[in-house]
XYZ file of N, CA, C and O in Angstrom:
588
model
N -97.622 -25.401 7.784
C -97.645 -23.971 8.117
C -97.162 -23.291 9.496
O -96.165 -22.594 9.315
N -97.302 -24.237 10.480
C -96.542 -24.135 11.724
C -95.025 -24.239 11.636
O -94.251 -23.454 12.038
N -94.637 -25.378 10.752
C -93.276 -25.379 10.609
C -92.429 -24.099 10.037
O -91.547 -24.038 10.422
N -93.146 -23.679 9.149
C -92.624 -22.348 8.310
C -92.422 -21.224 9.264
O -91.354 -20.522 9.293
N -93.502 -21.143 10.130
C -93.501 -19.901 11.301
C -92.231 -20.182 12.087
O -91.335 -19.314 12.454
N -91.856 -21.379 12.553
C -91.181 -21.845 13.645
C -89.765 -21.841 12.854
O -89.111 -20.878 13.346
N -89.544 -22.049 11.756
C -88.326 -21.803 10.934
C -88.087 -20.396 10.814
O -86.652 -19.870 10.848
N -89.099 -19.591 10.169
C -88.825 -18.149 10.041
C -88.532 -17.467 11.359
O -87.584 -16.527 11.525
N -89.118 -17.886 12.490
C -88.769 -17.096 13.861
C -87.261 -17.544 14.279
O -86.447 -16.703 14.773
N -86.959 -18.846 14.001
C -85.472 -19.200 14.214
C -84.319 -18.391 13.507
O -83.606 -18.061 13.902
N -84.831 -18.010 12.085
C -84.032 -17.452 11.248
C -83.532 -16.158 11.644
O -82.742 -15.634 11.895
N -85.008 -15.584 12.077
C -84.868 -14.072 12.484
C -84.302 -14.075 13.738
O -83.346 -13.117 14.044
N -84.260 -14.785 14.682
C -83.446 -14.862 15.992
C -82.246 -15.009 15.636
O -81.478 -14.220 16.360
N -81.635 -15.786 14.838
C -80.101 -15.984 14.512
C -79.788 -14.703 14.022
O -78.671 -14.249 14.195
N -80.385 -14.100 13.189
C -80.053 -12.881 12.524
C -79.696 -11.585 13.373
O -78.964 -10.969 13.461
N -80.802 -11.481 14.298
C -80.992 -10.475 15.365
C -79.581 -10.810 16.400
O -79.110 -9.543 16.693
N -79.446 -12.046 16.703
C -78.394 -12.416 17.575
C -77.184 -12.018 16.967
O -76.049 -11.388 17.536
N -76.959 -12.288 15.590
C -75.831 -11.998 14.850
C -75.369 -10.441 14.813
O -74.350 -9.765 15.020
N -76.552 -9.767 14.488
C -76.425 -8.160 14.491
C -76.147 -7.575 15.779
O -75.309 -6.745 15.699
N -76.557 -8.032 16.656
C -76.201 -7.652 18.144
C -75.101 -8.183 18.466
O -74.141 -6.957 18.884
N -74.413 -9.223 18.346
C -72.981 -9.335 18.539
C -72.108 -8.731 17.692
O -71.217 -7.947 18.180
N -72.498 -8.254 16.451
C -71.737 -7.546 15.511
C -71.364 -6.090 16.015
O -70.316 -5.365 16.107
N -72.698 -5.489 16.256
C -72.633 -4.039 16.767
C -72.135 -4.000 18.479
O -71.491 -2.795 18.784
N -72.237 -4.804 19.272
C -72.064 -4.639 20.523
C -70.788 -5.365 21.051
O -70.116 -5.224 22.226
N -70.096 -5.633 20.208
C -68.770 -6.745 20.210
C -67.908 -5.689 20.577
O -67.205 -4.942 19.966
N -67.139 -5.793 21.767
C -65.784 -5.061 22.061
C -64.924 -6.057 21.814
O -64.801 -7.119 21.965
N -63.574 -5.354 21.656
C -62.508 -6.133 21.324
C -61.930 -6.611 22.629
O -61.230 -5.914 23.428
N -62.069 -7.925 22.958
C -61.470 -8.277 24.263
C -60.409 -9.418 24.115
O -59.758 -9.812 24.955
N -60.128 -9.603 22.813
C -58.899 -10.510 22.635
C -58.116 -9.617 21.267
O -58.851 -9.284 20.223
N -57.000 -9.650 21.490
C -55.970 -8.994 20.695
C -54.965 -10.057 20.295
O -54.628 -10.680 21.089
N -54.542 -9.756 18.943
C -53.568 -11.008 18.484
C -52.144 -10.587 18.687
O -51.448 -11.662 18.908
N -51.993 -9.269 19.015
C -50.538 -8.831 19.239
C -50.425 -8.830 20.884
O -50.952 -7.875 21.196
N -49.452 -9.436 21.559
C -49.336 -9.350 22.783
C -47.948 -8.947 23.212
O -47.502 -8.789 24.387
N -47.328 -8.449 22.223
C -45.787 -8.384 22.557
C -45.527 -6.775 21.957
O -46.175 -6.110 21.301
N -44.672 -6.140 22.952
C -44.583 -4.437 22.632
C -43.961 -4.429 21.034
O -43.282 -5.406 20.761
N -44.263 -3.173 20.592
C -43.749 -3.006 19.390
C -42.250 -2.595 19.328
O -41.793 -1.769 20.329
N -41.410 -3.130 18.305
C -40.149 -2.906 18.368
C -39.852 -1.565 17.333
O -40.045 -2.098 16.356
N -39.539 -0.525 17.859
C -39.322 0.505 16.960
C -38.122 0.394 16.091
O -36.993 -0.183 16.454
N -38.074 0.497 14.800
C -37.031 0.221 13.916
C -36.030 1.203 13.837
O -34.750 0.736 13.449
N -36.072 2.254 14.389
C -35.133 3.272 14.534
C -35.115 3.776 16.006
O -36.124 4.586 16.413
N -33.926 3.891 16.720
C -33.751 4.363 17.893
C -32.729 5.565 18.127
O -31.826 5.497 17.472
N -32.872 6.342 19.126
C -32.032 7.463 19.424
C -30.533 6.647 19.492
O -30.373 5.555 20.329
N -29.667 7.447 19.212
C -28.221 7.063 19.362
C -27.825 6.164 17.923
O -26.670 6.179 17.592
N -28.783 5.699 17.267
C -28.307 4.997 16.123
C -28.032 5.954 14.721
O -28.359 7.066 14.791
N -27.189 5.597 13.599
C -26.732 6.180 12.598
C -28.131 6.695 12.006
O -28.222 8.048 11.708
N -29.155 5.914 11.882
C -30.441 6.200 11.100
C -31.113 7.342 11.908
O -31.644 8.496 11.394
N -31.156 7.158 13.463
C -31.738 8.441 14.165
C -31.097 9.833 13.824
O -31.570 10.695 13.859
N -29.823 9.610 13.919
C -29.069 10.708 13.983
C -29.111 11.363 12.676
O -28.669 12.710 12.328
N -29.370 10.774 11.663
C -29.602 11.241 10.066
C -30.907 12.158 10.157
O -31.345 12.948 9.261
N -31.883 11.711 10.931
C -33.108 12.544 11.053
C -33.140 13.932 11.435
O -32.407 14.026 12.439
N -33.339 14.727 10.537
C -33.015 16.397 10.994
C -34.273 17.036 11.335
O -33.999 18.308 11.953
N -35.408 16.453 11.617
C -36.648 17.368 11.991
C -37.356 16.553 12.776
O -37.195 15.234 13.035
N -38.361 17.003 13.825
C -39.095 16.610 14.640
C -39.987 15.456 13.736
O -40.155 14.446 14.385
N -40.640 16.113 12.670
C -41.431 15.518 11.948
C -40.925 14.148 11.306
O -41.653 13.027 11.340
N -39.689 13.885 10.906
C -38.922 12.821 10.709
C -39.053 11.694 11.965
O -39.073 10.786 11.578
N -38.458 12.121 13.048
C -38.659 11.413 14.107
C -39.966 10.956 14.294
O -40.061 9.688 14.775
N -40.826 11.760 14.596
C -42.414 11.174 14.841
C -42.828 10.221 13.685
O -43.284 9.247 14.035
N -42.232 10.451 12.580
C -42.845 9.624 11.557
C -42.376 7.977 11.686
O -42.886 7.077 11.460
N -41.045 8.083 12.094
C -40.360 6.784 12.075
C -40.774 6.135 13.494
O -40.653 4.831 13.669
N -41.499 6.852 14.310
C -41.993 6.472 15.560
C -43.440 5.853 15.750
O -43.965 5.370 16.484
N -44.162 5.993 14.663
C -45.712 5.812 14.425
C -45.874 4.249 14.291
O -44.984 3.632 13.734
N -46.560 3.564 14.974
C -46.853 2.169 14.900
C -47.750 1.973 13.938
O -49.032 2.458 13.571
N -47.561 0.835 12.869
C -48.353 0.779 11.672
C -49.686 0.214 12.287
O -49.775 -0.504 13.296
N -50.623 0.846 11.668
C -51.995 0.816 11.947
C -52.475 -0.958 11.956
O -53.247 -1.184 13.066
N -51.826 -1.694 11.279
C -52.417 -2.931 11.468
C -51.887 -3.666 12.466
O -52.369 -4.813 12.953
N -50.726 -3.205 13.072
C -50.202 -3.724 14.238
C -50.861 -2.925 15.476
O -51.444 -3.365 16.464
N -51.032 -1.515 15.419
C -51.575 -0.838 16.518
C -52.772 -1.400 17.098
O -53.173 -1.591 18.088
N -53.826 -1.533 16.191
C -55.207 -1.886 16.441
C -55.345 -3.322 16.830
O -56.329 -3.701 17.377
N -54.285 -4.042 16.623
C -54.400 -5.696 17.070
C -53.501 -5.684 18.286
O -53.382 -6.823 18.746
N -52.862 -4.892 18.872
C -52.124 -4.891 20.044
C -53.049 -4.963 21.476
O -53.821 -4.201 21.562
N -52.561 -5.961 22.304
C -53.225 -5.743 23.485
C -52.960 -4.325 24.416
O -51.785 -3.843 24.026
N -53.602 -4.099 25.202
C -53.326 -3.043 25.965
C -52.233 -2.803 26.886
O -51.472 -1.985 26.802
N -51.753 -4.133 27.260
C -50.622 -4.278 27.960
C -49.454 -3.948 27.175
O -48.515 -3.414 27.514
N -49.491 -4.629 26.043
C -48.475 -4.580 24.815
C -48.428 -2.987 24.333
O -47.129 -2.401 24.386
N -49.592 -2.307 24.255
C -49.450 -0.947 23.778
C -48.985 -0.053 24.980
O -48.124 0.803 24.663
N -49.248 -0.398 26.308
C -48.377 0.120 27.191
C -47.090 0.236 27.109
O -46.362 1.379 27.344
N -46.399 -0.832 26.975
C -45.053 -1.134 27.041
C -44.436 -0.220 25.866
O -43.311 0.143 25.889
N -45.252 -0.443 24.702
C -44.652 0.316 23.358
C -44.566 1.750 23.724
O -43.868 2.328 23.053
N -45.721 2.082 24.321
C -45.909 3.749 24.519
C -44.628 4.247 25.447
O -44.121 5.428 25.397
N -44.515 3.408 26.591
C -43.520 3.863 27.619
C -42.269 3.784 26.876
O -41.303 4.600 27.412
N -41.716 2.535 26.083
C -40.543 2.682 25.547
C -40.143 3.607 24.164
O -39.334 3.452 23.613
N -41.413 4.338 23.457
C -41.485 5.043 22.258
C -40.273 6.277 22.849
O -40.052 6.774 23.371
N -39.232 6.298 21.578
C -38.279 7.188 21.631
C -38.687 8.497 21.664
O -38.021 9.615 22.343
N -40.240 8.919 21.312
C -40.462 10.359 21.587
C -41.431 10.609 22.535
O -41.973 11.752 22.622
N -41.681 9.623 23.376
C -42.763 9.869 24.379
C -41.997 10.973 25.593
O -42.729 11.589 26.092
N -40.799 10.936 25.603
C -40.149 11.716 26.625
C -40.216 13.412 26.096
O -39.961 13.942 26.810
N -40.617 13.317 24.864
C -40.853 14.722 24.322
C -42.078 15.528 24.995
O -41.827 16.931 25.187
N -42.880 14.711 25.952
C -43.923 15.542 26.614
C -43.435 16.547 27.661
O -43.907 17.182 28.194
N -42.093 16.092 28.133
C -41.493 16.692 29.266
C -40.771 18.045 28.717
O -39.978 18.787 29.590
N -40.505 18.110 27.297
C -39.974 19.467 26.798
C -40.684 20.431 26.476
O -40.552 21.461 25.633
N -41.614 20.953 27.160
C -42.626 22.027 27.253
C -42.828 22.666 28.599
O -42.479 22.145 29.437
N -43.587 23.772 28.448
C -43.651 24.459 29.930
C -44.116 23.734 30.606
O -44.061 23.740 31.974
N -45.237 22.779 30.515
C -45.917 22.162 31.325
C -45.991 20.685 30.827
O -46.026 20.360 29.321
N -46.120 19.547 31.670
C -46.168 18.239 31.158
C -47.554 18.091 30.696
O -47.739 17.233 29.451
N -48.738 18.686 31.013
C -50.017 18.499 30.509
C -49.940 18.914 28.947
O -50.540 18.285 28.051
N -49.320 20.184 28.728
C -49.478 20.797 27.204
C -48.602 19.712 26.550
O -48.961 19.375 25.388
N -47.322 19.145 27.156
C -46.534 18.386 26.505
C -47.326 17.158 26.023
O -47.292 16.481 24.846
N -47.970 16.365 27.047
C -48.806 15.241 26.713
C -49.726 15.336 25.616
O -49.818 14.776 24.790
N -50.300 16.551 25.650
C -51.507 16.968 24.473
C -50.715 16.867 23.279
O -51.228 16.292 22.393
N -49.486 17.499 23.168
C -48.791 17.616 21.873
C -48.429 16.273 21.272
O -48.774 16.179 20.131
N -47.671 15.841 22.401
C -47.428 14.263 21.844
C -48.773 13.210 21.527
O -48.593 12.493 20.417
N -49.586 13.103 22.154
C -50.832 12.692 21.937
C -51.390 13.166 20.475
O -51.943 12.324 19.592
N -51.114 14.369 20.120
C -51.409 14.730 18.816
C -50.939 14.295 17.590
O -51.353 14.050 16.505
N -49.558 14.061 17.931
C -48.918 13.380 16.674
C -48.483 12.000 16.609
O -47.569 11.515 15.754
N -48.449 11.418 17.806
C -48.118 10.024 18.184
C -49.321 8.828 18.321
O -49.960 8.987 19.254
N -49.563 8.037 17.292
C -50.570 7.407 17.291
C -50.783 6.329 18.550
O -51.849 5.698 18.759
N -49.606 5.833 19.022
C -49.492 5.025 20.165
C -50.225 5.490 21.439
O -50.792 4.925 22.017
N -49.853 6.849 21.613
C -50.441 7.490 22.725
C -51.922 7.619 22.675
O -52.710 7.659 23.235
N -52.227 8.089 21.253
C -53.636 8.340 20.831
C -54.473 7.228 21.384
O -55.626 7.407 21.554
N -54.038 6.140 20.815
C -54.854 4.862 20.885
C -54.661 4.458 22.102
O -55.776 3.756 23.098
N -53.839 4.687 23.147
C -53.811 4.091 24.468
C -54.970 5.051 25.231
O -55.600 4.432 25.964
N -55.082 6.182 24.888
C -56.076 7.009 25.587
C -57.334 6.702 25.109
O -58.382 7.061 26.140
N -57.540 6.013 24.118
C -58.943 5.336 23.617
C -59.168 4.134 24.372
O -60.494 3.519 24.440
N -58.265 3.351 25.027
C -58.614 2.019 25.686
C -59.290 2.198 26.798
O -58.993 2.944 27.966
N -60.122 1.417 27.164
C -61.082 1.703 28.519
C -60.285 1.087 29.805
O -60.102 1.458 30.815
N -59.361 0.069 29.330
C -58.464 -0.514 30.382
C -57.172 0.203 30.457
O -56.069 -0.336 31.171
N -56.934 1.295 29.763
C -55.574 1.969 29.857
C -55.073 2.024 31.466
O -54.031 2.010 31.398
N -56.028 2.862 31.907
C -55.417 3.198 33.461
C -55.179 1.858 34.361
O -53.967 1.945 34.913
N -55.908 0.923 34.172
C -55.613 -0.441 35.051
C -54.411 -0.852 34.473
O -53.480 -1.344 35.269
N -54.115 -0.931 33.133
C -52.864 -1.589 32.532
C -51.645 -0.820 32.996
O -50.334 -1.353 33.243
N -51.669 0.587 33.039
C -50.779 1.375 33.378
C -50.353 1.132 34.727
O -49.081 1.067 35.183
N -51.314 1.173 35.622
C -51.190 1.007 37.212
C -50.410 -0.662 37.472
O -49.255 -0.553 38.050
N -50.760 -1.564 36.561
C -50.172 -3.027 36.705
C -48.576 -2.817 36.104
O -47.869 -3.269 36.750
N -48.497 -2.207 35.040
C -46.950 -1.989 34.293
C -46.478 -1.230 35.565
O -44.903 -1.755 35.715
N -46.682 -0.178 36.062
C -45.929 0.556 37.067
C -45.555 -0.371 38.107
O -44.379 -0.378 38.935
N -46.347 -1.088 38.808
C -46.432 -2.080 39.950
C -45.188 -3.192 39.702
O -44.507 -3.843 40.460
N -45.100 -3.443 38.253
C -44.226 -4.536 37.698
C -42.630 -4.180 37.615
O -41.875 -4.955 37.371
N -42.758 -2.956 37.192
C -41.456 -2.600 36.711
C -40.276 -2.218 37.623
O -40.556 -1.883 38.699
N -39.078 -1.960 37.102
C -38.091 -1.560 37.782
C -38.165 -0.011 38.405
O -38.231 0.784 37.372
N -38.147 0.149 39.512
C -38.407 1.415 40.111
C -37.277 2.338 39.920
O -37.307 3.614 40.023
N -35.962 1.847 39.581
C -34.707 2.472 39.215
C -34.835 3.232 37.926
O -34.141 3.943 37.806
N -35.655 2.729 36.866
C -35.848 3.307 35.759
C -36.794 4.753 35.847
O -37.941 4.884 35.498
N -36.133 5.799 36.148
C -36.868 6.997 36.848
C -37.618 7.487 35.633
O -38.721 8.074 35.718
N -37.236 7.714 34.219
C -37.658 8.056 33.131
C -39.163 7.487 33.126
O -40.142 8.037 33.001
N -39.034 6.081 32.781
C -40.336 5.188 32.655
C -41.068 5.291 33.673
O -42.549 5.601 33.540
N -40.821 5.644 34.933
C -41.639 5.828 36.094
C -42.295 7.253 35.917
O -43.558 7.236 35.994
N -41.657 8.108 35.619
C -42.258 9.523 35.405
C -43.165 9.503 34.157
O -44.165 10.051 34.061
N -42.929 8.807 33.013
C -43.686 8.750 31.932
C -44.892 8.212 32.282
O -46.053 8.419 32.071
N -45.117 6.874 33.216
C -46.268 6.100 33.492
C -47.122 7.186 34.596
O -48.250 7.321 34.284
N -46.369 7.756 35.374
C -47.127 8.785 36.386
C -47.800 10.049 35.593
O -48.955 10.276 35.694
N -46.931 10.453 34.617
C -47.780 11.628 33.666
C -48.927 11.041 33.041
O -50.026 11.572 32.590
N -48.795 9.716 32.477
C -50.019 9.176 31.445
C -51.151 8.932 32.359
O -52.192 9.044 32.223
N -51.016 8.304 33.759
C -51.925 8.452 34.699
C -52.406 9.286 35.106
O -53.910 9.606 35.320
N -51.728 10.726 34.803
C -52.358 11.766 35.521
C -53.257 12.526 34.416
O -54.345 13.036 34.609
N -52.833 12.121 32.975
C -53.482 13.010 31.961
C -54.449 12.271 31.220
O -55.190 12.564 30.319
N -54.268 10.847 31.178
C -55.371 9.846 30.355
C -56.722 9.971 31.147
O -56.708 9.805 32.329
N -57.608 10.248 30.466
C -59.118 10.397 30.981
C -59.901 9.436 31.040
O -59.657 8.640 30.292
């Protein structure tokens, strides 16, 4: 009888630990550590054939099976190099533009959800070529508006 109680307690303990790990587990390891390579880039024939903002936005979406497996470092690089990220500067205010782009670009939206986004943006800014003025300005804007 004692042995059955011991086994039952052990089984319950294992189940509770498993449930706890399932619900409290944060994603601390991502399987994709390289930036996303956008299939269509400005200046290409394919890009020039796109006639609307909606079409350009559509070709810049990161597939979800890739997006959610990307490390934050890879996501930062992907967002900064996104062909439509500079659209945030095409509005009356950068804050308004940031919110517009966040609303239609899944990479920026996901970056805003990452707890380590600010730290990774600061690291990326510190490591990048400061002569790349557009990328520096993009990162500064992201640091200002990501909450």
